[in-house]
Coordinates of C-alpha atoms in Angstrom, one line a residue:
X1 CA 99.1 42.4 95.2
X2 CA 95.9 44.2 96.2
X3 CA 93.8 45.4 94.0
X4 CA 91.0 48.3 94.9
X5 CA 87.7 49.3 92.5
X6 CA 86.1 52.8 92.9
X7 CA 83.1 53.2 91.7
X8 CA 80.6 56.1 91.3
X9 CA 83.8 58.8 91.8
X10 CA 82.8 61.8 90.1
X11 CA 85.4 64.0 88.3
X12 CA 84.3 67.7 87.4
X13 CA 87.2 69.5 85.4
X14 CA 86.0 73.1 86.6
X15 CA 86.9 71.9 90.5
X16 CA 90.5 70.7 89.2
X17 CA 91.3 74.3 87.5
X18 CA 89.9 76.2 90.5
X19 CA 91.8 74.1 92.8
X20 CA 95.2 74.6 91.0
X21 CA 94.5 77.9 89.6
X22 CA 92.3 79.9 92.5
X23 CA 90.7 83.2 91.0
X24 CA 93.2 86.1 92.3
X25 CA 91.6 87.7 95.0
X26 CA 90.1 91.8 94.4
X27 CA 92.9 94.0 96.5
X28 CA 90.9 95.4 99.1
X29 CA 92.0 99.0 98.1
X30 CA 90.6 98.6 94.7
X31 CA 87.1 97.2 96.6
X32 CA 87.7 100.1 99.1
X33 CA 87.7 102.8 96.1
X34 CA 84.3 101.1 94.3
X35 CA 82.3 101.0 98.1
X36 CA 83.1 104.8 98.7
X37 CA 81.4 105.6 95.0
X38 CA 78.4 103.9 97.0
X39 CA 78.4 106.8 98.9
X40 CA 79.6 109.7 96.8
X41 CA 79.3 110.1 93.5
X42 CA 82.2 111.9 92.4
X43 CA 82.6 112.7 88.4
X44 CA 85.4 112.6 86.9
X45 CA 87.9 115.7 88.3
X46 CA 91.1 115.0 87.0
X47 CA 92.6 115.2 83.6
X48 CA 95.7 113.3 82.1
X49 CA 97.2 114.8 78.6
X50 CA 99.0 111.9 77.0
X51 CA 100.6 113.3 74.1
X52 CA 97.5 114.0 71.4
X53 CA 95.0 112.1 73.5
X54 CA 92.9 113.2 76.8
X55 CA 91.5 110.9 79.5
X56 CA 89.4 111.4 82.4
X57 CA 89.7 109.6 86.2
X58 CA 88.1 110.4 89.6
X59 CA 90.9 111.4 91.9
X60 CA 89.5 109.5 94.6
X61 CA 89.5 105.7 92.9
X62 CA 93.7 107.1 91.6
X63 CA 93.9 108.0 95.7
X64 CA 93.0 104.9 96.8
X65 CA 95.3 102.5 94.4
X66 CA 98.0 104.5 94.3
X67 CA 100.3 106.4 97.2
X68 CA 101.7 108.6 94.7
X69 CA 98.0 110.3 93.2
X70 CA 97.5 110.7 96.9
X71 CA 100.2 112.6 97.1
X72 CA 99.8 114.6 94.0
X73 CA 96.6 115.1 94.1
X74 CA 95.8 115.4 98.0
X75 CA 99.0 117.9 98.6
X76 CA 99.7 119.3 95.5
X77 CA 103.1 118.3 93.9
X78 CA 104.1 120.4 91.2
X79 CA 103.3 117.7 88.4
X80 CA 99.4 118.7 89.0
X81 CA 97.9 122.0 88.3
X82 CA 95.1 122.0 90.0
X83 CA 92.2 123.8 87.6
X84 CA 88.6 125.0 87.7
X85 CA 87.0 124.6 84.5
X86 CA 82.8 124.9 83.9
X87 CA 82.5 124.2 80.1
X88 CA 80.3 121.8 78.5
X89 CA 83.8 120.3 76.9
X90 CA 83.6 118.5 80.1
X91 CA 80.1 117.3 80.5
X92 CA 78.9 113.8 80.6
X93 CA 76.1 111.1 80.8
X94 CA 74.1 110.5 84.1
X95 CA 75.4 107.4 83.6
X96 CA 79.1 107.2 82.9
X97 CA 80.5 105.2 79.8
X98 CA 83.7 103.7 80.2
X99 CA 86.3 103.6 76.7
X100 CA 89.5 103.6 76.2
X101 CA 92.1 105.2 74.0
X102 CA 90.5 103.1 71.0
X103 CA 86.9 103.0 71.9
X104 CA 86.6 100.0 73.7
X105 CA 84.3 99.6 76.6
X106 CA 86.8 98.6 79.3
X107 CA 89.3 101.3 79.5
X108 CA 88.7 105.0 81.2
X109 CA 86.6 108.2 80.6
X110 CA 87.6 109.5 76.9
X111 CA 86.4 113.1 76.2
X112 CA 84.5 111.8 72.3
X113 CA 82.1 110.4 74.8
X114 CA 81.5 112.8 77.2
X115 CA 79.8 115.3 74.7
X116 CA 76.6 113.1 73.6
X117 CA 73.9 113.7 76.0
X118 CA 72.0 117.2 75.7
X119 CA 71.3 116.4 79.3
X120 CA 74.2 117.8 80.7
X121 CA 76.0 117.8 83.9
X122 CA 78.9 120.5 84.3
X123 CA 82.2 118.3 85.3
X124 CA 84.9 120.5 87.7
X125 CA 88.1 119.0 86.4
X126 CA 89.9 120.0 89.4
X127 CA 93.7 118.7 88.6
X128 CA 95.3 118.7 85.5
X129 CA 98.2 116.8 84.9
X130 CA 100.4 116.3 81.6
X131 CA 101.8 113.7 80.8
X132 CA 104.9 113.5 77.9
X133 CA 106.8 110.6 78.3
X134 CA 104.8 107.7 78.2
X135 CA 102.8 105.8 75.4
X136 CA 98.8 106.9 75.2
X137 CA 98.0 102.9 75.1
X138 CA 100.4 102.5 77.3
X139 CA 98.6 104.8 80.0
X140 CA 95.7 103.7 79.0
X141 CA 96.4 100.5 80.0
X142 CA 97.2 101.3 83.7
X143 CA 94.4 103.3 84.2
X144 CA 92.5 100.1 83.3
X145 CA 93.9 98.3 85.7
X146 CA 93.8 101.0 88.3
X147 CA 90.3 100.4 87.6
X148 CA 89.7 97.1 87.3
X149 CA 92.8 95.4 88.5
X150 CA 93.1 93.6 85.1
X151 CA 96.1 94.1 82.6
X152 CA 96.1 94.2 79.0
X153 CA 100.0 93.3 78.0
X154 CA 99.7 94.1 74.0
X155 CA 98.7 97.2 71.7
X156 CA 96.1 96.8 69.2
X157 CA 98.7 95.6 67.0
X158 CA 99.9 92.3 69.3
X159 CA 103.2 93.9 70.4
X160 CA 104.0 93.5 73.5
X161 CA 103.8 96.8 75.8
X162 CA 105.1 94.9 78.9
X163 CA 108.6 97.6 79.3
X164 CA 106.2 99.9 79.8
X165 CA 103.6 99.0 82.0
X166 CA 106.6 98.3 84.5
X167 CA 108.0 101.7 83.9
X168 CA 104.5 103.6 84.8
X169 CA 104.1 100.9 87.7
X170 CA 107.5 101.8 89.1
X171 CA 106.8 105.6 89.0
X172 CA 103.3 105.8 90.0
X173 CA 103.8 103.3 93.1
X174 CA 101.8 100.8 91.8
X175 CA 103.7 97.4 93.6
X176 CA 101.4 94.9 92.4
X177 CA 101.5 95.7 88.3
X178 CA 105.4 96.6 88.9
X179 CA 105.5 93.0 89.9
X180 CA 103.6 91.6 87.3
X181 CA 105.1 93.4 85.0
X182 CA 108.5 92.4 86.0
X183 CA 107.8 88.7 86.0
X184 CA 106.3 89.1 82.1
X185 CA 109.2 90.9 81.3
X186 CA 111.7 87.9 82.5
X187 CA 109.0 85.4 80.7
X188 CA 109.1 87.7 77.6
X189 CA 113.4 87.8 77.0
X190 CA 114.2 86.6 74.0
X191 CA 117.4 86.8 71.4
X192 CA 115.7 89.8 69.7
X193 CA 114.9 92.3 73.0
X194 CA 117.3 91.0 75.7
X195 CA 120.0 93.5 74.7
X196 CA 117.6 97.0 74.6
X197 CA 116.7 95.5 78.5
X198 CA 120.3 95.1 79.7
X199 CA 121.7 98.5 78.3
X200 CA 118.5 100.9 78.6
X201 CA 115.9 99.0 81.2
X202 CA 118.8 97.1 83.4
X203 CA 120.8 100.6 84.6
X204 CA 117.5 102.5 85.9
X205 CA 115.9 99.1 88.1
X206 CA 118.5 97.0 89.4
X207 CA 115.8 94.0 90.3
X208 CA 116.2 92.8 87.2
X209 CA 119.6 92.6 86.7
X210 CA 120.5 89.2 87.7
X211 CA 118.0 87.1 85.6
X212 CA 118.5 89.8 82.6
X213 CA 122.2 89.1 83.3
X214 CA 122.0 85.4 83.5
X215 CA 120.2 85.2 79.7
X216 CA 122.5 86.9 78.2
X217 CA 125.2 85.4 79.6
X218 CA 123.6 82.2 78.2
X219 CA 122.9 83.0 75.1
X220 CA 126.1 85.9 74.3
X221 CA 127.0 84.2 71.0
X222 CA 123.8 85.2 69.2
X223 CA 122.9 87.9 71.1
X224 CA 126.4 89.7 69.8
X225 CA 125.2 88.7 66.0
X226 CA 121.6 90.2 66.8
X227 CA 120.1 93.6 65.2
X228 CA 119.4 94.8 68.3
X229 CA 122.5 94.6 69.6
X230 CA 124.4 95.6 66.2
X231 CA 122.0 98.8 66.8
X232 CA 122.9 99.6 70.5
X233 CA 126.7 99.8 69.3
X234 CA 126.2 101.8 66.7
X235 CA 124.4 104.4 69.3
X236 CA 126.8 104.1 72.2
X237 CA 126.1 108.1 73.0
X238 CA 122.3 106.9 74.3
X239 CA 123.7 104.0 76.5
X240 CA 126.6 105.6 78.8
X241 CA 127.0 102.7 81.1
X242 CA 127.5 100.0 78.0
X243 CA 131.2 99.4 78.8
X244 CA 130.4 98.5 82.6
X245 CA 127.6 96.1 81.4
X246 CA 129.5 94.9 79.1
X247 CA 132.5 94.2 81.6
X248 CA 129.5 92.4 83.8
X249 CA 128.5 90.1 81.0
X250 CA 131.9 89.1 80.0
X251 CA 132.5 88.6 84.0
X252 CA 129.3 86.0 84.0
X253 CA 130.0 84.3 80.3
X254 CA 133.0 83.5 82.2
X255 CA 131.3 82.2 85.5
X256 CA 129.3 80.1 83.4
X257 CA 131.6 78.7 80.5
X258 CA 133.5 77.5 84.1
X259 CA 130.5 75.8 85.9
X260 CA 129.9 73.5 83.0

């Protein structure tokens, strides 16, 4: 038997958690969009109607993160009207706050600021855009992390608003929240929302069909007692592919009643 004594070995906690968990790097579009502001100050010239709420972006920091605002902003898809407006509704500080839908100080350009400064610059909002379909936290939200490439995954109220993050990822071309979002969403199944996924989410992004599949395969028994699921039958008109899934989830209850 050999024995061996270290002595004078320094441990430092900080070294361990950066070792296993290295910071995420800054996507060099996002680093690419700040470094042009260097250059050019561009205020904000595009406009996003979320339901009740306004917010404010520069179109070329939305150009640079995401190939879709290029394309709707740079050639003119019909989902952006390009304006000219010279009003003091749209005039802001020399130096810009950023808020968010509830006043925070890490979220976008919110018009309830833009007014408080007698010293005045006129902003050109130059493409106006509405939007009806999605949450205003919601949006929100991925404008923040258009900005600052971090993601805020609950409302004010602690509810999760993972389903749709991964919605506005997959339709404005952002790869790197769609991916996030998709991995939370797996994380996040549970009893309770697995069923609204398979009928509603499932149909419209087939990625996440196997591991969607595979839970509820797993866990049919309660997931056929649930409220949610209780709910989707009794509103078979807003889920028109529910006898196909169903015939899919039967098919791997059966695959996995056999592998056991």
């Amino acid at each position: 038997m050999i024995g061996v004594i270290f002595d004078n070995i320094k441990y430092k906690e900080d070294d361990m958690i950066y070792a296993n968990h290295p910071p995420k790097p800054i996507p060099k579009n996002l680093i690419d969009a700040w470094k042009d502001q260097l250059f050019y100050f561009q205020p904000a010239d595009v406009e996003f109607s979320v339901q009740d709420k306004k917010f404010y972006a520069c179109s070329s920091i939305l150009s640079k993160r995401s190939k879709y605002f290029t394309k709707i902003l740079l050639e003119q898809w019909s989902e952006s009207t390009a304006v000219r407006k010279e009003s003091s509704d749209f005039n802001f500080d020399n130096d810009v706050d950023i808020v968010d839908v509830e006043n925070s100080s890490t979220s976008l350009l919110n018009n309830n600021n833009l007014t408080q400064n007698n010293d005045k610059l006129t902003c050109q909002i130059k493409h106006h855009i509405e939007i009806s379909k999605y949450d205003t936290f919601a949006f929100s939200a991925m404008l923040e992390y258009i900005y600052t490439d971090q993601v805020r995954w609950t409302d004010k109220d602690n509810n999760s608003i993972t389903v749709e993050l991964f919605r506005l990822a997959d339709q404005y071309l952002l790869s790197d929240l769609r991916e996030r979002a998709k991995i939370r969403i797996l994380d996040e199944l549970k009893i309770s929302n697995v069923s609204k996924i398979m009928f509603d989410l499932v149909p419209k992004y087939e990625d996440l069909k196997e591991s969607v599949l595979e839970f509820m395969a797993k866990n049919f028994e309660r997931i056929n007692n649930s409220k949610e699921f209780k709910d989707i039958l009794a509103n078979l008109v807003n889920y028109p592919n529910y006898d196909v899934i169903l015939t899919e989830i039967w098919a791997e209850c059966f695959k996995t009643q056999r592998s056991k």
